N, CA, C and O atoms as a GROMACS GRO file, in nm:
protein
  484
    1GLN      N    1  -6.621   1.486  -2.709
    1GLN     CA    2  -6.616   1.576  -2.821
    1GLN      C    3  -6.725   1.539  -2.921
    1GLN      O    4  -6.778   1.428  -2.920
    2VAL      N    5  -6.755   1.633  -3.007
    2VAL     CA    6  -6.858   1.612  -3.106
    2VAL      C    7  -6.805   1.526  -3.219
    2VAL      O    8  -6.696   1.549  -3.271
    3GLN      N    9  -6.883   1.427  -3.256
    3GLN     CA   10  -6.849   1.344  -3.371
    3GLN      C   11  -6.975   1.321  -3.453
    3GLN      O   12  -7.077   1.276  -3.401
    4VAL      N   13  -6.967   1.352  -3.581
    4VAL     CA   14  -7.077   1.334  -3.674
    4VAL      C   15  -7.037   1.224  -3.771
    4VAL      O   16  -6.927   1.226  -3.825
    5VAL      N   17  -7.125   1.129  -3.792
    5VAL     CA   18  -7.095   1.014  -3.876
    5VAL      C   19  -7.202   0.997  -3.982
    5VAL      O   20  -7.321   0.990  -3.952
    6GLU      N   21  -7.158   0.991  -4.107
    6GLU     CA   22  -7.246   0.965  -4.220
    6GLU      C   23  -7.228   0.823  -4.269
    6GLU      O   24  -7.118   0.767  -4.259
    7SER      N   25  -7.333   0.765  -4.322
    7SER     CA   26  -7.325   0.631  -4.376
    7SER      C   27  -7.427   0.616  -4.488
    7SER      O   28  -7.513   0.702  -4.506
    8GLY      N   29  -7.417   0.508  -4.562
    8GLY     CA   30  -7.513   0.476  -4.665
    8GLY      C   31  -7.467   0.498  -4.807
    8GLY      O   32  -7.539   0.465  -4.901
    9GLY      N   33  -7.348   0.552  -4.824
    9GLY     CA   34  -7.297   0.573  -4.957
    9GLY      C   35  -7.256   0.443  -5.023
    9GLY      O   36  -7.259   0.336  -4.962
   10GLY      N   37  -7.219   0.454  -5.149
   10GLY     CA   38  -7.177   0.337  -5.222
   10GLY      C   39  -7.178   0.362  -5.371
   10GLY      O   40  -7.187   0.476  -5.417
   11LEU      N   41  -7.169   0.255  -5.444
   11LEU     CA   42  -7.170   0.260  -5.590
   11LEU      C   43  -7.309   0.226  -5.641
   11LEU      O   44  -7.369   0.126  -5.601
   12VAL      N   45  -7.360   0.310  -5.728
   12VAL     CA   46  -7.494   0.290  -5.782
   12VAL      C   47  -7.493   0.329  -5.930
   12VAL      O   48  -7.418   0.417  -5.971
   13GLN      N   49  -7.577   0.262  -6.007
   13GLN     CA   50  -7.589   0.295  -6.148
   13GLN      C   51  -7.672   0.421  -6.169
   13GLN      O   52  -7.756   0.453  -6.085
   14PRO      N   53  -7.650   0.492  -6.278
   14PRO     CA   54  -7.735   0.607  -6.308
   14PRO      C   55  -7.883   0.568  -6.304
   14PRO      O   56  -7.922   0.463  -6.354
   15GLY      N   57  -7.963   0.655  -6.243
   15GLY     CA   58  -8.104   0.628  -6.226
   15GLY      C   59  -8.138   0.556  -6.097
   15GLY      O   60  -8.255   0.543  -6.063
   16GLY      N   61  -8.037   0.510  -6.027
   16GLY     CA   62  -8.059   0.439  -5.903
   16GLY      C   63  -8.080   0.531  -5.785
   16GLY      O   64  -8.083   0.654  -5.799
   17SER      N   65  -8.095   0.470  -5.668
   17SER     CA   66  -8.124   0.544  -5.546
   17SER      C   67  -8.034   0.500  -5.433
   17SER      O   68  -7.988   0.385  -5.428
   18LEU      N   69  -8.008   0.592  -5.342
   18LEU     CA   70  -7.939   0.564  -5.217
   18LEU      C   71  -8.004   0.647  -5.108
   18LEU      O   72  -8.062   0.752  -5.134
   19LYS      N   73  -7.994   0.599  -4.985
   19LYS     CA   74  -8.040   0.676  -4.870
   19LYS      C   75  -7.925   0.689  -4.772
   19LYS      O   76  -7.877   0.589  -4.717
   20LEU      N   77  -7.881   0.811  -4.750
   20LEU     CA   78  -7.774   0.839  -4.657
   20LEU      C   79  -7.830   0.867  -4.519
   20LEU      O   80  -7.941   0.919  -4.504
   21SER      N   81  -7.752   0.831  -4.417
   21SER     CA   82  -7.792   0.856  -4.280
   21SER      C   83  -7.683   0.934  -4.208
   21SER      O   84  -7.565   0.922  -4.241
   22CYS      N   85  -7.723   1.012  -4.111
   22CYS     CA   86  -7.631   1.093  -4.033
   22CYS      C   87  -7.670   1.085  -3.887
   22CYS      O   88  -7.785   1.106  -3.850
   23SER      N   89  -7.572   1.054  -3.803
   23SER     CA   90  -7.594   1.054  -3.660
   23SER      C   91  -7.476   1.122  -3.592
   23SER      O   92  -7.373   1.147  -3.655
   24ALA      N   93  -7.491   1.153  -3.466
   24ALA     CA   94  -7.387   1.226  -3.395
   24ALA      C   95  -7.378   1.185  -3.250
   24ALA      O   96  -7.475   1.139  -3.190
   25SER      N   97  -7.260   1.201  -3.195
   25SER     CA   98  -7.238   1.190  -3.052
   25SER      C   99  -7.184   1.322  -3.002
   25SER      O  100  -7.114   1.393  -3.074
   26GLY      N  101  -7.215   1.354  -2.877
   26GLY     CA  102  -7.175   1.482  -2.822
   26GLY      C  103  -7.254   1.599  -2.878
   26GLY      O  104  -7.219   1.715  -2.855
   27LEU      N  105  -7.358   1.568  -2.950
   27LEU     CA  106  -7.440   1.669  -3.016
   27LEU      C  107  -7.577   1.609  -3.042
   27LEU      O  108  -7.588   1.496  -3.091
   28THR      N  109  -7.680   1.681  -3.009
   28THR     CA  110  -7.815   1.636  -3.037
   28THR      C  111  -7.861   1.701  -3.166
   28THR      O  112  -7.899   1.818  -3.168
   29LEU      N  113  -7.859   1.625  -3.273
   29LEU     CA  114  -7.896   1.680  -3.403
   29LEU      C  115  -8.039   1.731  -3.404
   29LEU      O  116  -8.072   1.825  -3.477
   30ASP      N  117  -8.123   1.671  -3.323
   30ASP     CA  118  -8.262   1.713  -3.317
   30ASP      C  119  -8.278   1.856  -3.267
   30ASP      O  120  -8.385   1.916  -3.283
   31ASP      N  121  -8.173   1.912  -3.208
   31ASP     CA  122  -8.177   2.049  -3.158
   31ASP      C  123  -8.126   2.152  -3.259
   31ASP      O  124  -8.124   2.272  -3.230
   32HIS      N  125  -8.086   2.106  -3.376
   32HIS     CA  126  -8.022   2.194  -3.472
   32HIS      C  127  -8.089   2.189  -3.609
   32HIS      O  128  -8.148   2.088  -3.647
   33SER      N  129  -8.078   2.299  -3.680
   33SER     CA  130  -8.104   2.294  -3.823
   33SER      C  131  -7.990   2.215  -3.887
   33SER      O  132  -7.874   2.229  -3.848
   34VAL      N  133  -8.023   2.133  -3.984
   34VAL     CA  134  -7.924   2.042  -4.041
   34VAL      C  135  -7.928   2.046  -4.193
   34VAL      O  136  -8.026   2.089  -4.254
   35GLY      N  137  -7.820   2.001  -4.251
   35GLY     CA  138  -7.815   1.997  -4.395
   35GLY      C  139  -7.714   1.896  -4.444
   35GLY      O  140  -7.641   1.834  -4.367
   36TRP      N  141  -7.712   1.881  -4.573
   36TRP     CA  142  -7.616   1.796  -4.641
   36TRP      C  143  -7.541   1.878  -4.744
   36TRP      O  144  -7.600   1.960  -4.814
   37PHE      N  145  -7.410   1.855  -4.753
   37PHE     CA  146  -7.333   1.916  -4.859
   37PHE      C  147  -7.244   1.811  -4.922
   37PHE      O  148  -7.221   1.705  -4.865
   38ARG      N  149  -7.195   1.842  -5.039
   38ARG     CA  150  -7.107   1.750  -5.109
   38ARG      C  151  -6.982   1.823  -5.154
   38ARG      O  152  -6.984   1.944  -5.178
   39GLN      N  153  -6.874   1.747  -5.165
   39GLN     CA  154  -6.745   1.806  -5.193
   39GLN      C  155  -6.657   1.707  -5.267
   39GLN      O  156  -6.646   1.590  -5.229
   40ALA      N  157  -6.595   1.754  -5.372
   40ALA     CA  158  -6.494   1.677  -5.442
   40ALA      C  159  -6.358   1.714  -5.386
   40ALA      O  160  -6.339   1.826  -5.339
   41PRO      N  161  -6.262   1.622  -5.391
   41PRO     CA  162  -6.130   1.651  -5.336
   41PRO      C  163  -6.070   1.778  -5.395
   41PRO      O  164  -6.067   1.796  -5.517
   42GLY      N  165  -6.023   1.867  -5.307
   42GLY     CA  166  -5.958   1.989  -5.351
   42GLY      C  167  -6.051   2.096  -5.401
   42GLY      O  168  -6.005   2.199  -5.452
   43LYS      N  169  -6.181   2.075  -5.388
   43LYS     CA  170  -6.277   2.172  -5.438
   43LYS      C  171  -6.370   2.220  -5.327
   43LYS      O  172  -6.368   2.166  -5.216
   44GLY      N  173  -6.449   2.320  -5.357
   44GLY     CA  174  -6.538   2.378  -5.261
   44GLY      C  175  -6.659   2.291  -5.231
   44GLY      O  176  -6.682   2.188  -5.294
   45ARG      N  177  -6.733   2.335  -5.134
   45ARG     CA  178  -6.851   2.262  -5.090
   45ARG      C  179  -6.977   2.316  -5.155
   45ARG      O  180  -6.993   2.437  -5.172
   46GLU      N  181  -7.066   2.225  -5.191
   46GLU     CA  182  -7.196   2.261  -5.244
   46GLU      C  183  -7.302   2.210  -5.147
   46GLU      O  184  -7.316   2.090  -5.127
   47VAL      N  185  -7.376   2.301  -5.087
   47VAL     CA  186  -7.486   2.262  -5.001
   47VAL      C  187  -7.602   2.217  -5.088
   47VAL      O  188  -7.644   2.289  -5.179
   48VAL      N  189  -7.654   2.098  -5.061
   48VAL     CA  190  -7.756   2.042  -5.148
   48VAL      C  191  -7.894   2.034  -5.084
   48VAL      O  192  -7.994   2.038  -5.156
   49ALA      N  193  -7.902   2.024  -4.953
   49ALA     CA  194  -8.031   2.012  -4.888
   49ALA      C  195  -8.020   2.053  -4.742
   49ALA      O  196  -7.922   2.019  -4.675
   50CYS      N  197  -8.120   2.126  -4.693
   50CYS     CA  198  -8.121   2.170  -4.554
   50CYS      C  199  -8.263   2.170  -4.500
   50CYS      O  200  -8.360   2.184  -4.575
   51GLU      N  201  -8.273   2.156  -4.370
   51GLU     CA  202  -8.401   2.165  -4.302
   51GLU      C  203  -8.385   2.251  -4.178
   51GLU      O  204  -8.295   2.228  -4.097
   52SER      N  205  -8.470   2.350  -4.164
   52SER     CA  206  -8.466   2.440  -4.049
   52SER      C  207  -8.532   2.377  -3.928
   52SER      O  208  -8.642   2.324  -3.936
   53LYS      N  209  -8.462   2.385  -3.815
   53LYS     CA  210  -8.522   2.343  -3.689
   53LYS      C  211  -8.625   2.445  -3.644
   53LYS      O  212  -8.723   2.410  -3.580
   54ASN      N  213  -8.602   2.570  -3.679
   54ASN     CA  214  -8.687   2.679  -3.632
   54ASN      C  215  -8.828   2.673  -3.688
   54ASN      O  216  -8.926   2.675  -3.613
   55ASP      N  217  -8.839   2.664  -3.820
   55ASP     CA  218  -8.971   2.672  -3.881
   55ASP      C  219  -8.998   2.564  -3.985
   55ASP      O  220  -9.102   2.566  -4.051
   56GLY      N  221  -8.907   2.470  -4.001
   56GLY     CA  222  -8.926   2.361  -4.095
   56GLY      C  223  -8.897   2.396  -4.239
   56GLY      O  224  -8.921   2.314  -4.328
   57SER      N  225  -8.847   2.516  -4.265
   57SER     CA  226  -8.815   2.554  -4.402
   57SER      C  227  -8.714   2.458  -4.462
   57SER      O  228  -8.625   2.409  -4.394
   58LEU      N  229  -8.729   2.433  -4.590
   58LEU     CA  230  -8.642   2.342  -4.662
   58LEU      C  231  -8.566   2.415  -4.772
   58LEU      O  232  -8.619   2.506  -4.836
   59TYR      N  233  -8.444   2.374  -4.791
   59TYR     CA  234  -8.362   2.424  -4.901
   59TYR      C  235  -8.311   2.308  -4.982
   59TYR      O  236  -8.265   2.207  -4.927
   60TYR      N  237  -8.319   2.321  -5.114
   60TYR     CA  238  -8.256   2.228  -5.205
   60TYR      C  239  -8.184   2.306  -5.314
   60TYR      O  240  -8.237   2.404  -5.366
   61SER      N  241  -8.067   2.262  -5.347
   61SER     CA  242  -7.997   2.324  -5.458
   61SER      C  243  -8.068   2.291  -5.588
   61SER      O  244  -8.138   2.190  -5.598
   62ARG      N  245  -8.050   2.376  -5.686
   62ARG     CA  246  -8.117   2.354  -5.813
   62ARG      C  247  -8.074   2.223  -5.878
   62ARG      O  248  -8.151   2.163  -5.954
   63SER      N  249  -7.953   2.179  -5.850
   63SER     CA  250  -7.903   2.058  -5.913
   63SER      C  251  -7.968   1.931  -5.860
   63SER      O  252  -7.966   1.828  -5.928
   64VAL      N  253  -8.028   1.936  -5.740
   64VAL     CA  254  -8.085   1.815  -5.682
   64VAL      C  255  -8.235   1.826  -5.655
   64VAL      O  256  -8.299   1.725  -5.623
   65LYS      N  257  -8.291   1.944  -5.666
   65LYS     CA  258  -8.433   1.962  -5.636
   65LYS      C  259  -8.519   1.869  -5.720
   65LYS      O  260  -8.501   1.858  -5.841
   66GLY      N  261  -8.611   1.803  -5.653
   66GLY     CA  262  -8.698   1.707  -5.719
   66GLY      C  263  -8.644   1.566  -5.718
   66GLY      O  264  -8.717   1.472  -5.749
   67ARG      N  265  -8.517   1.549  -5.683
   67ARG     CA  266  -8.456   1.417  -5.679
   67ARG      C  267  -8.414   1.376  -5.538
   67ARG      O  268  -8.420   1.258  -5.503
   68PHE      N  269  -8.371   1.472  -5.458
   68PHE     CA  270  -8.324   1.445  -5.322
   68PHE      C  271  -8.426   1.494  -5.221
   68PHE      O  272  -8.496   1.593  -5.245
   69THR      N  273  -8.434   1.426  -5.107
   69THR     CA  274  -8.523   1.466  -5.000
   69THR      C  275  -8.451   1.453  -4.866
   69THR      O  276  -8.398   1.347  -4.834
   70ILE      N  277  -8.450   1.561  -4.790
   70ILE     CA  278  -8.394   1.557  -4.656
   70ILE      C  279  -8.506   1.529  -4.556
   70ILE      O  280  -8.617   1.581  -4.571
   71SER      N  281  -8.477   1.449  -4.457
   71SER     CA  282  -8.575   1.419  -4.354
   71SER      C  283  -8.502   1.384  -4.225
   71SER      O  284  -8.380   1.369  -4.224
   72ARG      N  285  -8.577   1.372  -4.119
   72ARG     CA  286  -8.515   1.334  -3.993
   72ARG      C  287  -8.608   1.249  -3.909
   72ARG      O  288  -8.731   1.260  -3.919
   73ASP      N  289  -8.550   1.166  -3.827
   73ASP     CA  290  -8.622   1.081  -3.735
   73ASP      C  291  -8.550   1.092  -3.602
   73ASP      O  292  -8.450   1.026  -3.578
   74LYS      N  293  -8.603   1.176  -3.516
   74LYS     CA  294  -8.539   1.204  -3.388
   74LYS      C  295  -8.398   1.256  -3.411
   74LYS      O  296  -8.382   1.366  -3.465
   75ASN      N  297  -8.295   1.182  -3.371
   75ASN     CA  298  -8.159   1.231  -3.380
   75ASN      C  299  -8.083   1.180  -3.501
   75ASN      O  300  -7.961   1.189  -3.506
   76THR      N  301  -8.154   1.126  -3.598
   76THR     CA  302  -8.094   1.080  -3.722
   76THR      C  303  -8.146   1.162  -3.838
   76THR      O  304  -8.266   1.186  -3.849
   77VAL      N  305  -8.056   1.205  -3.924
   77VAL     CA  306  -8.090   1.283  -4.041
   77VAL      C  307  -8.065   1.199  -4.165
   77VAL      O  308  -7.965   1.127  -4.173
   78TYR      N  309  -8.155   1.207  -4.261
   78TYR     CA  310  -8.145   1.126  -4.381
   78TYR      C  311  -8.140   1.213  -4.506
   78TYR      O  312  -8.187   1.327  -4.507
   79LEU      N  313  -8.081   1.157  -4.608
   79LEU     CA  314  -8.088   1.216  -4.741
   79LEU      C  315  -8.125   1.106  -4.838
   79LEU      O  316  -8.043   1.020  -4.872
   80GLN      N  317  -8.249   1.108  -4.883
   80GLN     CA  318  -8.295   1.014  -4.985
   80GLN      C  319  -8.258   1.070  -5.121
   80GLN      O  320  -8.297   1.182  -5.156
   81MET      N  321  -8.183   0.994  -5.198
   81MET     CA  322  -8.135   1.037  -5.328
   81MET      C  323  -8.191   0.945  -5.434
   81MET      O  324  -8.161   0.825  -5.436
   82ASN      N  325  -8.273   1.000  -5.521
   82ASN     CA  326  -8.334   0.924  -5.629
   82ASN      C  327  -8.286   0.975  -5.763
   82ASN      O  328  -8.236   1.087  -5.775
   83ASN      N  329  -8.302   0.891  -5.864
   83ASN     CA  330  -8.263   0.927  -6.000
   83ASN      C  331  -8.122   0.983  -6.004
   83ASN      O  332  -8.098   1.090  -6.060
   84LEU      N  333  -8.030   0.911  -5.944
   84LEU     CA  334  -7.893   0.958  -5.934
   84LEU      C  335  -7.827   0.966  -6.070
   84LEU      O  336  -7.853   0.886  -6.160
   85LYS      N  337  -7.741   1.066  -6.083
   85LYS     CA  338  -7.670   1.092  -6.206
   85LYS      C  339  -7.520   1.088  -6.182
   85LYS      O  340  -7.476   1.109  -6.068
   86PRO      N  341  -7.440   1.063  -6.284
   86PRO     CA  342  -7.295   1.062  -6.264
   86PRO      C  343  -7.242   1.190  -6.201
   86PRO      O  344  -7.145   1.186  -6.125
   87GLU      N  345  -7.304   1.303  -6.230
   87GLU     CA  346  -7.260   1.429  -6.173
   87GLU      C  347  -7.292   1.442  -6.024
   87GLU      O  348  -7.254   1.541  -5.962
   88ASP      N  349  -7.360   1.344  -5.967
   88ASP     CA  350  -7.384   1.340  -5.824
   88ASP      C  351  -7.271   1.270  -5.749
   88ASP      O  352  -7.279   1.253  -5.628
   89THR      N  353  -7.167   1.230  -5.818
   89THR     CA  354  -7.056   1.159  -5.757
   89THR      C  355  -6.971   1.256  -5.675
   89THR      O  356  -6.900   1.340  -5.730
   90PHE      N  357  -6.979   1.242  -5.546
   90PHE     CA  358  -6.909   1.326  -5.449
   90PHE      C  359  -6.900   1.252  -5.318
   90PHE      O  360  -6.962   1.148  -5.299
   91VAL      N  361  -6.822   1.308  -5.226
   91VAL     CA  362  -6.833   1.273  -5.086
   91VAL      C  363  -6.943   1.360  -5.026
   91VAL      O  364  -6.942   1.482  -5.042
   92TYR      N  365  -7.036   1.297  -4.957
   92TYR     CA  366  -7.149   1.368  -4.898
   92TYR      C  367  -7.132   1.377  -4.748
   92TYR      O  368  -7.099   1.279  -4.681
   93HIS      N  369  -7.156   1.496  -4.695
   93HIS     CA  370  -7.143   1.522  -4.553
   93HIS      C  371  -7.273   1.580  -4.499
   93HIS      O  372  -7.343   1.652  -4.571
   94CYS      N  373  -7.305   1.549  -4.375
   94CYS     CA  374  -7.411   1.623  -4.309
   94CYS      C  375  -7.348   1.723  -4.214
   94CYS      O  376  -7.232   1.709  -4.174
   95ALA      N  377  -7.425   1.824  -4.178
   95ALA     CA  378  -7.371   1.932  -4.098
   95ALA      C  379  -7.482   2.008  -4.028
   95ALA      O  380  -7.598   2.003  -4.070
   96THR      N  381  -7.446   2.076  -3.922
   96THR     CA  382  -7.536   2.176  -3.869
   96THR      C  383  -7.530   2.298  -3.958
   96THR      O  384  -7.424   2.330  -4.014
   97VAL      N  385  -7.640   2.366  -3.971
   97VAL     CA  386  -7.648   2.481  -4.060
   97VAL      C  387  -7.713   2.598  -3.986
   97VAL      O  388  -7.772   2.582  -3.879
   98GLY      N  389  -7.701   2.715  -4.048
   98GLY     CA  390  -7.762   2.834  -3.993
   98GLY      C  391  -7.904   2.852  -4.044
   98GLY      O  392  -7.980   2.756  -4.054
   99LEU      N  393  -7.937   2.976  -4.077
   99LEU     CA  394  -8.071   3.006  -4.126
   99LEU      C  395  -8.097   2.933  -4.256
   99LEU      O  396  -8.010   2.922  -4.342
  100VAL      N  397  -8.219   2.883  -4.270
  100VAL     CA  398  -8.260   2.808  -4.388
  100VAL      C  399  -8.382   2.874  -4.449
  100VAL      O  400  -8.477   2.908  -4.380
  101SER      N  401  -8.377   2.891  -4.578
  101SER     CA  402  -8.493   2.936  -4.655
  101SER      C  403  -8.495   2.859  -4.784
  101SER      O  404  -8.403   2.781  -4.812
  102GLU      N  405  -8.597   2.878  -4.863
  102GLU     CA  406  -8.605   2.808  -4.991
  102GLU      C  407  -8.486   2.841  -5.080
  102GLU      O  408  -8.445   2.759  -5.162
  103GLY      N  409  -8.431   2.959  -5.063
  103GLY     CA  410  -8.322   3.003  -5.150
  103GLY      C  411  -8.185   3.012  -5.086
  103GLY      O  412  -8.090   3.054  -5.151
  104SER      N  413  -8.172   2.972  -4.958
  104SER     CA  414  -8.044   2.990  -4.893
  104SER      C  415  -8.024   2.894  -4.778
  104SER      O  416  -8.117   2.867  -4.701
  105CYS      N  417  -7.904   2.841  -4.766
  105CYS     CA  418  -7.864   2.760  -4.652
  105CYS      C  419  -7.712   2.767  -4.641
  105CYS      O  420  -7.641   2.742  -4.738
  106LEU      N  421  -7.664   2.802  -4.522
  106LEU     CA  422  -7.521   2.815  -4.499
  106LEU      C  423  -7.475   2.718  -4.391
  106LEU      O  424  -7.543   2.699  -4.290
  107LEU      N  425  -7.359   2.658  -4.414
  107LEU     CA  426  -7.301   2.568  -4.315
  107LEU      C  427  -7.268   2.644  -4.188
  107LEU      O  428  -7.238   2.764  -4.192
  108LYS      N  429  -7.275   2.575  -4.075
  108LYS     CA  430  -7.247   2.638  -3.947
  108LYS      C  431  -7.125   2.576  -3.880
  108LYS      O  432  -7.012   2.608  -3.916
  109ASP      N  433  -7.146   2.488  -3.784
  109ASP     CA  434  -7.037   2.448  -3.696
  109ASP      C  435  -6.979   2.308  -3.720
  109ASP      O  436  -6.857   2.292  -3.726
  110TYR      N  437  -7.064   2.209  -3.735
  110TYR     CA  438  -7.017   2.071  -3.730
  110TYR      C  439  -7.052   1.993  -3.855
  110TYR      O  440  -7.159   2.011  -3.915
  111TRP      N  441  -6.959   1.906  -3.894
  111TRP     CA  442  -6.985   1.812  -4.001
  111TRP      C  443  -6.895   1.691  -3.986
  111TRP      O  444  -6.796   1.695  -3.913
  112GLY      N  445  -6.931   1.584  -4.054
  112GLY     CA  446  -6.857   1.461  -4.040
  112GLY      C  447  -6.758   1.439  -4.152
  112GLY      O  448  -6.734   1.527  -4.234
  113GLN      N  449  -6.700   1.319  -4.153
  113GLN     CA  450  -6.600   1.284  -4.253
  113GLN      C  451  -6.661   1.255  -4.390
  113GLN      O  452  -6.592   1.261  -4.492
  114GLY      N  453  -6.788   1.223  -4.392
  114GLY     CA  454  -6.857   1.204  -4.517
  114GLY      C  455  -6.866   1.059  -4.560
  114GLY      O  456  -6.797   0.972  -4.506
  115THR      N  457  -6.951   1.035  -4.658
  115THR     CA  458  -6.967   0.904  -4.718
  115THR      C  459  -6.964   0.919  -4.869
  115THR      O  460  -7.028   1.008  -4.926
  116GLN      N  461  -6.890   0.831  -4.933
  116GLN     CA  462  -6.869   0.842  -5.078
  116GLN      C  463  -6.989   0.789  -5.154
  116GLN      O  464  -7.037   0.678  -5.130
  117VAL      N  465  -7.036   0.869  -5.247
  117VAL     CA  466  -7.140   0.828  -5.341
  117VAL      C  467  -7.080   0.830  -5.480
  117VAL      O  468  -7.030   0.933  -5.526
  118THR      N  469  -7.084   0.717  -5.547
  118THR     CA  470  -7.032   0.706  -5.682
  118THR      C  471  -7.143   0.656  -5.773
  118THR      O  472  -7.200   0.550  -5.750
  119VAL      N  473  -7.173   0.734  -5.875
  119VAL     CA  474  -7.277   0.699  -5.970
  119VAL      C  475  -7.209   0.670  -6.103
  119VAL      O  476  -7.155   0.761  -6.167
  120SER      N  477  -7.212   0.546  -6.144
  120SER     CA  478  -7.140   0.506  -6.263
  120SER      C  479  -7.198   0.377  -6.318
  120SER      O  480  -7.244   0.291  -6.243
  121SER      N  481  -7.195   0.365  -6.447
  121SER     CA  482  -7.233   0.241  -6.513
  121SER      C  483  -7.111   0.159  -6.550
  121SER      O  484  -7.125   0.050  -6.606
   0.00000   0.00000   0.00000
């Protein structure tokens, strides 16, 4: 069965950086458009960064643009998070996504359990 695993979260002070990683079994991430979303308990999901497999188009939410960078290395997907703010405190998940453009990215089929990012002094 498909299993997606995120790692790299933790506690960081405001202004700090973290790099999240995403890998999968039963699924070749390199064959899919991928993204990252974040979610607080009991609340909806906010897609923050996506990369299109089709044409390389990138999506970033307005809240993270200029601070977060999505990238990939073969079958591993990364989210570099710089200049972190307390409002970035969420569980972060990676996922396969559908069509990606500068202004749009929608979740598709698979995502993992997530990794907790806490930004606090």
